[in-house]
mmCIF file of C-alpha atoms in Angstrom:
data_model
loop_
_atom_site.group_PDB
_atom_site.id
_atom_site.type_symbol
_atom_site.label_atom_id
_atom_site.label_comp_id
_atom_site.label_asym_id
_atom_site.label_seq_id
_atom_site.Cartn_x
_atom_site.Cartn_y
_atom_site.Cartn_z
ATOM 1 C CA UNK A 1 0.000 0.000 0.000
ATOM 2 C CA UNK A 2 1.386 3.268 -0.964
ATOM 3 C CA UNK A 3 0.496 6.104 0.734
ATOM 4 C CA UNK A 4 1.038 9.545 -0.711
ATOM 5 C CA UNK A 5 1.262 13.137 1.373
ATOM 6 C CA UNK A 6 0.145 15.791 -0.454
ATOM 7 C CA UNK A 7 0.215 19.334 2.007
ATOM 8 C CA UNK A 8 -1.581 18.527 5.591
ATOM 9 C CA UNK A 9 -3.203 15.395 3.890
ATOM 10 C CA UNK A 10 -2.648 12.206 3.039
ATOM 11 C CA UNK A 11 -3.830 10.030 -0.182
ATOM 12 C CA UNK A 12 -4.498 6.339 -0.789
ATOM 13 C CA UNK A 13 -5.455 4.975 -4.609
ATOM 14 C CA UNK A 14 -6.869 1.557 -5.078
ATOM 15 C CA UNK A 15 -8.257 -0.387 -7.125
ATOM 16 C CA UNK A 16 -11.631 -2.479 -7.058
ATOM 17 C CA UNK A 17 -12.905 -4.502 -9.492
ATOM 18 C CA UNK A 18 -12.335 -2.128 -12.226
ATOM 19 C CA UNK A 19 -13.293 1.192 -10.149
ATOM 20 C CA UNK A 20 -10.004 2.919 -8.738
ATOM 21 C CA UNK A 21 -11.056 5.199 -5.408
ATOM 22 C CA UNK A 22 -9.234 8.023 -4.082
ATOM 23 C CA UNK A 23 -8.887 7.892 -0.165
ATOM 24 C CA UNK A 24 -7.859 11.510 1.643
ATOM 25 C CA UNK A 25 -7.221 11.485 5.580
ATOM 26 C CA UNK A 26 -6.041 14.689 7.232
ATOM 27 C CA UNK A 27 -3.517 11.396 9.165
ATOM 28 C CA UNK A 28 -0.715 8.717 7.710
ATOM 29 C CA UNK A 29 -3.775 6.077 8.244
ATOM 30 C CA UNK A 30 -3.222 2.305 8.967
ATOM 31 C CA UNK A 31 -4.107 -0.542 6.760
ATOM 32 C CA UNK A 32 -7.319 -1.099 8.822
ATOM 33 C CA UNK A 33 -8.632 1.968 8.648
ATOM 34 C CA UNK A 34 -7.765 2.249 4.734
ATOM 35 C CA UNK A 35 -9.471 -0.709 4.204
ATOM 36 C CA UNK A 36 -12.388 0.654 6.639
ATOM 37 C CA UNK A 37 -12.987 3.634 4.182
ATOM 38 C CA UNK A 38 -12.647 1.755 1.147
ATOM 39 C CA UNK A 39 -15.737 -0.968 1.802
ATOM 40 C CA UNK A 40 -17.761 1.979 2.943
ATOM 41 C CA UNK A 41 -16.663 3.568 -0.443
ATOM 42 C CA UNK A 42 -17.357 0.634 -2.713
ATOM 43 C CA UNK A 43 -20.687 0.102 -0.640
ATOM 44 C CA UNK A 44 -21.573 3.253 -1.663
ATOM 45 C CA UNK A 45 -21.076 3.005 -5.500
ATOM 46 C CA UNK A 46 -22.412 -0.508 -4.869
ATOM 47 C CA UNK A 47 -25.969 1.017 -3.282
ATOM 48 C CA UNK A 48 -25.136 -1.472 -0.514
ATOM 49 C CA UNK A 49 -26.505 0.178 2.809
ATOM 50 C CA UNK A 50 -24.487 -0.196 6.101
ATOM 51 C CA UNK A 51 -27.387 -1.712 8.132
ATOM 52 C CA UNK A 52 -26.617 -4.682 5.138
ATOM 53 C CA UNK A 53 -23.357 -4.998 6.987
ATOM 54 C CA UNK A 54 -25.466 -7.102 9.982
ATOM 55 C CA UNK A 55 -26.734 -9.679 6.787
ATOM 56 C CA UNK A 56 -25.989 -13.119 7.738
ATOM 57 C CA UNK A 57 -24.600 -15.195 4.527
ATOM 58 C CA UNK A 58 -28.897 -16.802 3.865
ATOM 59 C CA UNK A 59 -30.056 -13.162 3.900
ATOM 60 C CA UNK A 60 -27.361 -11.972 1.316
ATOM 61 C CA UNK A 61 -28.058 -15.204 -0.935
ATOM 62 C CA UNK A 62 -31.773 -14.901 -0.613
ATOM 63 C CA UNK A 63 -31.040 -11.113 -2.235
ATOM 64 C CA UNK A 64 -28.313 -11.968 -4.209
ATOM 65 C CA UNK A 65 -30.888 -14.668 -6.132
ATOM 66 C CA UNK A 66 -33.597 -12.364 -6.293
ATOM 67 C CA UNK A 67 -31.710 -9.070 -8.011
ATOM 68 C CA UNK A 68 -30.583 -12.511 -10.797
ATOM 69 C CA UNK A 69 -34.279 -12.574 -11.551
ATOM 70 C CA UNK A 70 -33.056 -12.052 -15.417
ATOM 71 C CA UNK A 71 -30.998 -15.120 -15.556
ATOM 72 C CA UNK A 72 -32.566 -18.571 -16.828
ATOM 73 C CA UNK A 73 -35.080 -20.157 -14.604
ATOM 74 C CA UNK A 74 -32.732 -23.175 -15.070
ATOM 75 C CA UNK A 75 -30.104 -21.143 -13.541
ATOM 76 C CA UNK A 76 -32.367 -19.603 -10.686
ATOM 77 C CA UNK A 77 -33.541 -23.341 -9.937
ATOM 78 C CA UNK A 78 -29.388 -24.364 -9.986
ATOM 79 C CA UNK A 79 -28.829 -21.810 -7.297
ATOM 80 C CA UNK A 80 -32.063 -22.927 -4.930
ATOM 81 C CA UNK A 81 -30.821 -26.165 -4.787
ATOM 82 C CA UNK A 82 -27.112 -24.643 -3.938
ATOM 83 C CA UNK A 83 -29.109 -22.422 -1.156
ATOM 84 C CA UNK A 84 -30.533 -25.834 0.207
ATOM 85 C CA UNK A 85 -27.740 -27.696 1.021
ATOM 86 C CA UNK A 86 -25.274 -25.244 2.293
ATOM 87 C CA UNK A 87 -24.193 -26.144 6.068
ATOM 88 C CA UNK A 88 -26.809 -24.143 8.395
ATOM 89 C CA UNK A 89 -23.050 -22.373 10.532
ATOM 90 C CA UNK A 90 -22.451 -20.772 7.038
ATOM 91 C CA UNK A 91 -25.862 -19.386 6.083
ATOM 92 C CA UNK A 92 -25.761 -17.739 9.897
ATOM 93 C CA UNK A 93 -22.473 -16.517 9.685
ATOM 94 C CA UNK A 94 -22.540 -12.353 9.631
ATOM 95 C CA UNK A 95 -20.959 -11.469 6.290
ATOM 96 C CA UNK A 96 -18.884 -8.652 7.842
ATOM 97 C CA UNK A 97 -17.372 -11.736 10.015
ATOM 98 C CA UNK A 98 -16.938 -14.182 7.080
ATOM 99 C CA UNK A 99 -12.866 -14.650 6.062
ATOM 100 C CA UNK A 100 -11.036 -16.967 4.001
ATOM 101 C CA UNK A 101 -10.896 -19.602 7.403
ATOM 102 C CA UNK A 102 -14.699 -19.959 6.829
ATOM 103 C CA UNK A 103 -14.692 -20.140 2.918
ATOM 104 C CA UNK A 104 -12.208 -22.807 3.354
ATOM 105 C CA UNK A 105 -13.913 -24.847 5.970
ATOM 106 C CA UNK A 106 -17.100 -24.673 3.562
ATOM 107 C CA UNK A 107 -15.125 -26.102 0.964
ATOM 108 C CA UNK A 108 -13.741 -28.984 3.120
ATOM 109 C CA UNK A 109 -17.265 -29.881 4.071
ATOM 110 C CA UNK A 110 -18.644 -29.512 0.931
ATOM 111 C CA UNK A 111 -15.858 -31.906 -1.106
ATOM 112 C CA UNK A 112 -16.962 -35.412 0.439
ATOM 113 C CA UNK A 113 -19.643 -37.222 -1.797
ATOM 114 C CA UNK A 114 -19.791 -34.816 -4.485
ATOM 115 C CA UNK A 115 -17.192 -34.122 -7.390
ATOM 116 C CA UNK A 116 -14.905 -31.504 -7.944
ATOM 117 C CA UNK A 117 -16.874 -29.977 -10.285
ATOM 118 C CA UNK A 118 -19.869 -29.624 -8.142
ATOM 119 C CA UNK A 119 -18.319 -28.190 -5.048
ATOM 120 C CA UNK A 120 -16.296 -25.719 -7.455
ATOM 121 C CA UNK A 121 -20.123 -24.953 -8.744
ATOM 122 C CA UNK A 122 -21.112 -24.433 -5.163
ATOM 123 C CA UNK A 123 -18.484 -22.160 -4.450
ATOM 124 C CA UNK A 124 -19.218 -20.622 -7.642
ATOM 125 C CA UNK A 125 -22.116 -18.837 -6.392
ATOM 126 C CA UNK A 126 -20.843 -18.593 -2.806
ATOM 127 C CA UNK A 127 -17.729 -16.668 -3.964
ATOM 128 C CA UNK A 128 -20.245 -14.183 -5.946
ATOM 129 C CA UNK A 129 -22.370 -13.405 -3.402
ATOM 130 C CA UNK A 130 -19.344 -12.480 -0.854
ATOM 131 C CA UNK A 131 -17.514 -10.322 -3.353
ATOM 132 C CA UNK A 132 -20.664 -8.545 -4.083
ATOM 133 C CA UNK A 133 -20.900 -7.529 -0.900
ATOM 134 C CA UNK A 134 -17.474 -7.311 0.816
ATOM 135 C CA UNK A 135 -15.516 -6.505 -2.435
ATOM 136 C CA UNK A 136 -12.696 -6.249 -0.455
ATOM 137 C CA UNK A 137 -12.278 -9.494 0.795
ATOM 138 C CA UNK A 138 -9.363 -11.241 -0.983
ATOM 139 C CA UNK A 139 -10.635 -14.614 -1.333
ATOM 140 C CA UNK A 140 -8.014 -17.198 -1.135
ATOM 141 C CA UNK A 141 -9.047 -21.001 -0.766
ATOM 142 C CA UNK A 142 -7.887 -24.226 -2.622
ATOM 143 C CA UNK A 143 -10.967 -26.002 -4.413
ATOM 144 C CA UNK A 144 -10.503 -29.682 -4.715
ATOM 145 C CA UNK A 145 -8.136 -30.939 -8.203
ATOM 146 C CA UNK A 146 -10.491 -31.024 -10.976
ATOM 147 C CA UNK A 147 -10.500 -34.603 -12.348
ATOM 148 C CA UNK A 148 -10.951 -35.837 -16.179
ATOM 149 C CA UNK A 149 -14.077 -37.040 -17.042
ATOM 150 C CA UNK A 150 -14.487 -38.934 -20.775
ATOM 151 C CA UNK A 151 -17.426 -38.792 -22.101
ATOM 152 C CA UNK A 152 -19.096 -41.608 -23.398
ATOM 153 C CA UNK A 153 -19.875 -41.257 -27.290
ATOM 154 C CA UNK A 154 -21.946 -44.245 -29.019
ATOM 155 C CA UNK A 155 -20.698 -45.592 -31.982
ATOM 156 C CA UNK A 156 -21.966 -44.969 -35.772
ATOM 157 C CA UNK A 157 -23.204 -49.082 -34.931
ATOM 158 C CA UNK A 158 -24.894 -48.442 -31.567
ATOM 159 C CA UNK A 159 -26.770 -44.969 -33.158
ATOM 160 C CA UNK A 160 -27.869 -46.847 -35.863
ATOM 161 C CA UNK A 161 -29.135 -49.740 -33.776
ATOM 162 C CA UNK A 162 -30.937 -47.357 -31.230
ATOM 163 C CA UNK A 163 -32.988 -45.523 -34.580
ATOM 164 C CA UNK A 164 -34.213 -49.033 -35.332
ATOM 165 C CA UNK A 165 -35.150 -49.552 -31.764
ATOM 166 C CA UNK A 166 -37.439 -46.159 -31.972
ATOM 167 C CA UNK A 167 -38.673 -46.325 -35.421
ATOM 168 C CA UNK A 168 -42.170 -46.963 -34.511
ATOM 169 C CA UNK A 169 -41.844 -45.225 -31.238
ATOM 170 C CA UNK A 170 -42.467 -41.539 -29.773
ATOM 171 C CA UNK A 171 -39.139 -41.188 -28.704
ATOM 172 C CA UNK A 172 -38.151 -41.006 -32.563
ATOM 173 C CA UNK A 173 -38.328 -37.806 -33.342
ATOM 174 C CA UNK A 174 -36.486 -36.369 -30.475
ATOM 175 C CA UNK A 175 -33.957 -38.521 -31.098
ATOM 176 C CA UNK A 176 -33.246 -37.529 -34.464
ATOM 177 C CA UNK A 177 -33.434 -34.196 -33.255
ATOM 178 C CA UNK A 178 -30.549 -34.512 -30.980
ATOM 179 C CA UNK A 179 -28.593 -36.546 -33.662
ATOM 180 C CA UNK A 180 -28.437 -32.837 -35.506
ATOM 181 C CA UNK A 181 -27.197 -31.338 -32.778
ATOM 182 C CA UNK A 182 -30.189 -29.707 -30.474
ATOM 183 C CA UNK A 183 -30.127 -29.725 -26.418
ATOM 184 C CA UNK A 184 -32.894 -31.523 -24.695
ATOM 185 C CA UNK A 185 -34.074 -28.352 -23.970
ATOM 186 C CA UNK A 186 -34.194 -27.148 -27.779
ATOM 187 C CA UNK A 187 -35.738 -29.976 -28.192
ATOM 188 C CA UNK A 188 -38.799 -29.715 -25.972
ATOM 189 C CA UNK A 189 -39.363 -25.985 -26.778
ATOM 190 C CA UNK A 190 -39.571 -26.632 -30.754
ATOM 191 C CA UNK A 191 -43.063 -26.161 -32.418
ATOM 192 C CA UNK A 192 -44.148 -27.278 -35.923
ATOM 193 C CA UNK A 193 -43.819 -24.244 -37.562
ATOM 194 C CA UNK A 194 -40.034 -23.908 -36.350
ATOM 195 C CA UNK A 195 -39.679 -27.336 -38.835
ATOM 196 C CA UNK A 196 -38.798 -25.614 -42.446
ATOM 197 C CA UNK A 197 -38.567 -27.785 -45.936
ATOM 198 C CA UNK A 198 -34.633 -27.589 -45.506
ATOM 199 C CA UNK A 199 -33.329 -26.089 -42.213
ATOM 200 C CA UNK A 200 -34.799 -26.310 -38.145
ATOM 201 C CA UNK A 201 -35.320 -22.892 -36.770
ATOM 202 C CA UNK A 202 -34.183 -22.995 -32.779
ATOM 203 C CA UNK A 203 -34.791 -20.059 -31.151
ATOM 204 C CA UNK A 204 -36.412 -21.280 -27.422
ATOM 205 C CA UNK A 205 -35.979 -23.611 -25.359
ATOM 206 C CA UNK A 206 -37.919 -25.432 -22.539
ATOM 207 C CA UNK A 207 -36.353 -25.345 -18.916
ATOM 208 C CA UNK A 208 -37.041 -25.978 -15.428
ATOM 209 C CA UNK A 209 -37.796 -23.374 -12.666
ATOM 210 C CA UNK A 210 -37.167 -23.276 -9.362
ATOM 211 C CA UNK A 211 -40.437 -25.227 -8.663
ATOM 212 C CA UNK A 212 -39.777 -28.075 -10.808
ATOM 213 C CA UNK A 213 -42.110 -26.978 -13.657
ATOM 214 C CA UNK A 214 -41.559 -26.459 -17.247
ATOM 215 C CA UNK A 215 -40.953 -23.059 -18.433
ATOM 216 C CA UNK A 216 -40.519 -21.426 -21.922
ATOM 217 C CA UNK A 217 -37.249 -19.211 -22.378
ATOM 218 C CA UNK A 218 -38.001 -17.255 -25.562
ATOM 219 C CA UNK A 219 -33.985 -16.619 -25.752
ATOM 220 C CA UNK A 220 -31.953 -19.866 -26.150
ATOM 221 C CA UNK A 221 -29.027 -20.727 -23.960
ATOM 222 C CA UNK A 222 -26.351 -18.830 -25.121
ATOM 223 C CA UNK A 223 -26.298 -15.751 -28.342
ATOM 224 C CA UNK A 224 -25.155 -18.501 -30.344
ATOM 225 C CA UNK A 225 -27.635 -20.896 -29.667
ATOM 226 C CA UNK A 226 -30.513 -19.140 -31.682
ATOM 227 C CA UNK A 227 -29.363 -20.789 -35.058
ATOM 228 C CA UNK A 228 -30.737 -22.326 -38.327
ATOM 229 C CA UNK A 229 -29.400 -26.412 -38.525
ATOM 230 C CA UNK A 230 -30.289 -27.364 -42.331
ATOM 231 C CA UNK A 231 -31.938 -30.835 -42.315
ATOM 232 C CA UNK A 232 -32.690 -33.016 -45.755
ATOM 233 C CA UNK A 233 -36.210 -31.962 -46.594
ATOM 234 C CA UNK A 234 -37.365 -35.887 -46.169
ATOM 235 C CA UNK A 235 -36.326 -35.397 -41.973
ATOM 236 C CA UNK A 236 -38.064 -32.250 -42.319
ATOM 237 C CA UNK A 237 -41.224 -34.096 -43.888
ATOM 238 C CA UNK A 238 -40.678 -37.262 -41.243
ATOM 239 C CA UNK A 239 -40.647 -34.800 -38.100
ATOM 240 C CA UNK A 240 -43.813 -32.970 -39.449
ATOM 241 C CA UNK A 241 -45.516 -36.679 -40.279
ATOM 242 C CA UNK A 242 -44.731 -37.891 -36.899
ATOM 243 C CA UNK A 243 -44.907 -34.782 -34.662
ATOM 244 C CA UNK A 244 -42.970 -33.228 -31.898
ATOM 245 C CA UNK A 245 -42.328 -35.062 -28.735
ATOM 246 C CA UNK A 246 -44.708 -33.765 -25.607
ATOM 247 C CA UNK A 247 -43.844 -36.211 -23.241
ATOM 248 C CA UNK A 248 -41.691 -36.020 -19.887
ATOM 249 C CA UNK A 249 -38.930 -35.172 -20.674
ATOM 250 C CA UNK A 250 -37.091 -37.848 -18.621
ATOM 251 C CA UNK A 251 -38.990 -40.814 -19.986
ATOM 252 C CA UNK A 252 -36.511 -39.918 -23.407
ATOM 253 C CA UNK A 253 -33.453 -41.168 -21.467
ATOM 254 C CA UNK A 254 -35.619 -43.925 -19.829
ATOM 255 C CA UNK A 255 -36.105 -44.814 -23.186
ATOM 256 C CA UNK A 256 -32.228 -45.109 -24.324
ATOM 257 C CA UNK A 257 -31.230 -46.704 -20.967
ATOM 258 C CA UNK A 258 -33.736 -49.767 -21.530
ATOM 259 C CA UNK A 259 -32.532 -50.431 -25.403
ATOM 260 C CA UNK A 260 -28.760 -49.916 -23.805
ATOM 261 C CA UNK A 261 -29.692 -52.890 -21.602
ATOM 262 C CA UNK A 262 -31.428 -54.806 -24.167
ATOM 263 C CA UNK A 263 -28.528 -54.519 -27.402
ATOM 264 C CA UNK A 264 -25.384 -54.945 -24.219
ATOM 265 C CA UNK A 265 -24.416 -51.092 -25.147
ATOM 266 C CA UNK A 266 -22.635 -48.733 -22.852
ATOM 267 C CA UNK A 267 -24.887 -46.389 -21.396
ATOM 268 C CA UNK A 268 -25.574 -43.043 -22.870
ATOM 269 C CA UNK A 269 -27.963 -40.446 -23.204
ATOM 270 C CA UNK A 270 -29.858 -38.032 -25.207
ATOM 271 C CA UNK A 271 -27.187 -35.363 -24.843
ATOM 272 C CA UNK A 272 -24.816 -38.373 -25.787
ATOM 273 C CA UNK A 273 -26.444 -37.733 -29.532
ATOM 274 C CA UNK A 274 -25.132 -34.171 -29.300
ATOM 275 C CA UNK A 275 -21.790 -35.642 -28.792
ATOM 276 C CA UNK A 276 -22.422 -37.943 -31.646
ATOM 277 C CA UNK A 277 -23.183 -34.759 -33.769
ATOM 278 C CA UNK A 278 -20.030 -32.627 -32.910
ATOM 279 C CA UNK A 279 -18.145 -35.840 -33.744
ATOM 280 C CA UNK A 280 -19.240 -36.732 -37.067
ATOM 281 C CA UNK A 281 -19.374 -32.688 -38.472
ATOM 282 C CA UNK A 282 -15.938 -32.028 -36.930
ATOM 283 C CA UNK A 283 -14.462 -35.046 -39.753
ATOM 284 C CA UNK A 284 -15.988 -33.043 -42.923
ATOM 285 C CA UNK A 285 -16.556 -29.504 -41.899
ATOM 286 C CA UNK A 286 -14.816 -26.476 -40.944
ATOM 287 C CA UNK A 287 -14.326 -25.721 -37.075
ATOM 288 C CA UNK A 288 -16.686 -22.284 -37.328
ATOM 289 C CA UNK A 289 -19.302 -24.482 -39.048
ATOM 290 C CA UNK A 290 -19.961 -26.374 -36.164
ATOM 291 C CA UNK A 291 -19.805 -24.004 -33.420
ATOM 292 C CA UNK A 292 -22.683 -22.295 -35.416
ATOM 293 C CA UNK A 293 -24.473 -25.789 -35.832
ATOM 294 C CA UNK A 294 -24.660 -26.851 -32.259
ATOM 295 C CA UNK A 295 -25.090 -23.552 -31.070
ATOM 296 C CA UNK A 296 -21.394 -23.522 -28.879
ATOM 297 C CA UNK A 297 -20.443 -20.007 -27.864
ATOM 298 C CA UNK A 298 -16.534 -20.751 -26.643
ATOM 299 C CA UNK A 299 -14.850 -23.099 -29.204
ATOM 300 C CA UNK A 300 -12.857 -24.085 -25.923
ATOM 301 C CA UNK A 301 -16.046 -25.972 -24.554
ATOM 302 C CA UNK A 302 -16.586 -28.135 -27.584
ATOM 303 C CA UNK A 303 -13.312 -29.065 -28.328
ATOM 304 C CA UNK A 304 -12.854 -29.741 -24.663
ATOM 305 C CA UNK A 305 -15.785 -32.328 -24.709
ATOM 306 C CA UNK A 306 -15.549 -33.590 -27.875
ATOM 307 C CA UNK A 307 -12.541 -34.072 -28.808
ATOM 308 C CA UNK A 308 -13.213 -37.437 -30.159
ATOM 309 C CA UNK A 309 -13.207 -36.319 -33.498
ATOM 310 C CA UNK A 310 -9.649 -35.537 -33.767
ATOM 311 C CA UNK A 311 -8.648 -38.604 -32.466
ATOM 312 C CA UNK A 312 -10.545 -40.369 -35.009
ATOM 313 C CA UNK A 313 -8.615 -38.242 -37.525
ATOM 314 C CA UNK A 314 -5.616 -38.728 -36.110
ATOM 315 C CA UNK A 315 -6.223 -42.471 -36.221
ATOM 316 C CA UNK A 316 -7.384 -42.055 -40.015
ATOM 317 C CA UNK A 317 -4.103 -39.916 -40.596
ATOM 318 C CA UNK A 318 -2.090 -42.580 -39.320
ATOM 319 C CA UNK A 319 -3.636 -45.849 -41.323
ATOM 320 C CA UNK A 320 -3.642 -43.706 -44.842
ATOM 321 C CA UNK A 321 0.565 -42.851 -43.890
ATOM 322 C CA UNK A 322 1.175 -46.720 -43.222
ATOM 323 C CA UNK A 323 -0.526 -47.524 -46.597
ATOM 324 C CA UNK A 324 1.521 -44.989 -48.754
ATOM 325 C CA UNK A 325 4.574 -46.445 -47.035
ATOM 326 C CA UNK A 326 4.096 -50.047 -47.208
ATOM 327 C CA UNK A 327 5.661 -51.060 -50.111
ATOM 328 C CA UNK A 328 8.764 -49.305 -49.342
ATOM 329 C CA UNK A 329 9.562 -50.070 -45.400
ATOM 330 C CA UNK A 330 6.996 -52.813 -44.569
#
């Protein structure tokens, strides 16, 4: 911390999330009361009151959730179920009182029984609500190793098997649905009039809610998800003939787990399809192509999932350089 004397008084510049404040004191101040003045600064821009300083962590989330009212009821429902299982000492703690000894502890008591992914999701939202309102906290805790999870993708043999399976079956449609690349979600939102002679239109998708019901989002998932995925016109004409699925949407991977059983496949699921579908366009078309097909915002995430494709390619790569070579080294 710098301090810098300017006349009789005394001035401290920081930083904050983007917003740099000028402290003056008429005194060389300590580090406690700098950081005193600054949090009762940032409060201010933040139209954080200082009664809100006597919040206990379950008030703050409970108004943290409800100024996210915008986000997707998917999302909303994702943090209730956070706000549900969080240890009762932490939702009681005063936020003023709440350090980096705490956060940690959380995190230690959150790990057992649930992957590293999870508590990192938990402490997702955790972290967001104590920045928000102690910005000046420097959260510093260790979140459990994230571990490498391969995802299952079925086999051009086991898809193939599965559409013979449904042929005469509701669960049909949305399959082939998800075998071009459409979310569950997607899915369940689509109407008959979204089903063109050569393309799908997705532009909603069905979610949901905090209360376990089904809700419409008229905006998709992501920017990028509200997209156009061209279709021969005889799927277009077989969707139409057959009509969208209206089920639950559970009994679809009900559906896939029982033929899995009955053919002795791995299990997969719906979303396994979407896998299927990154994997087969990533072999014949351009990178961009298929972010804009399956609706994938960060070409990070897709490649990070399925990454399957290059593998095959690789493997491909490998057989065509042994057969231009074998009739020169063996």
């Amino acid at each position: 911390m710098y301090i810098e004397k300017r006349g009789k008084s005394y001035r401290v510049s920081k930083q904050v999330n983007g917003v740099r404040y000028v402290l003056s004191f008429d005194h060389s101040p300590s580090k406690k009361e700098v950081k005193k003045l600054l949090e009762e600064e940032v409060n201010k821009v933040r139209g954080i009151s200082s009664i809100k300083r006597g919040f206990i962590f379950a008030d703050a989330l409970e108004e943290y959730i409800n100024l996210k009212e915008l986000l997707s009821p998917s999302t909303i429902a994702g943090y209730r179920k956070i706000q549900r299982n969080l240890p009762e000492w932490f939702l009681n703690t005063k936020l003023k009182d709440i350090d980096n000894t705490d956060l940690q502890r959380l995190i230690n008591e959150l790990n057992p029984g649930r992957s590293p992914k999870t508590v990192s999701n938990y402490f997702g939202l955790v972290g967001a609500v104590v920045r928000y309102y102690n910005p000046v906290l420097n959260i510093r805790v260790t979140l459990p190793a994230k571990t490498k999870v391969e995802k299952y993708i079925p086999t051009d043999y086991e898809v193939k098997l599965l559409f013979q399976e449904a042929i005469n079956t509701r669960y049909y449609v949305p399959l082939l649905l998800a075998a071009y690349g459409l979310r569950r979600s997607e899915i369940l939102a689509l109407e008959l009039e979204d089903i063109k002679d050569d393309h799908i239109h997705v532009h909603s998708a069905l979610v949901y809610d905090e209360n376990s019901n089904l809700v419409r989002k008229d905006t998709n998932k992501t920017y990028e998800s509200s997209r156009k995925i061209y279709i021969p016109e005889e799927v277009a004409q077989e969707i139409r003939k057959r009509g969208l699925y209206k089920g639950d949407p559970s009994g679809i991977n009900d559906f896939i787990s029982s033929r899995c059983d009955k053919l002795g496949f791995q299990h997969f699921t719906l979303h396994s399809l979407r896998h299927f579908f990154a994997t087969k366009m990533s072999m014949i078309l351009p990178e961009a192509d298929v972010l804009a097909l399956g609706g994938w915002s960060n070409p990070h995430v897709m490649k990070n999932i399925y990454r399957h494709a290059q593998v095959d390619r690789s493997l491909e790569m490998q057989s065509k350089i042994r057969e231009a070579y074998k009739d020169i080294i063996g």
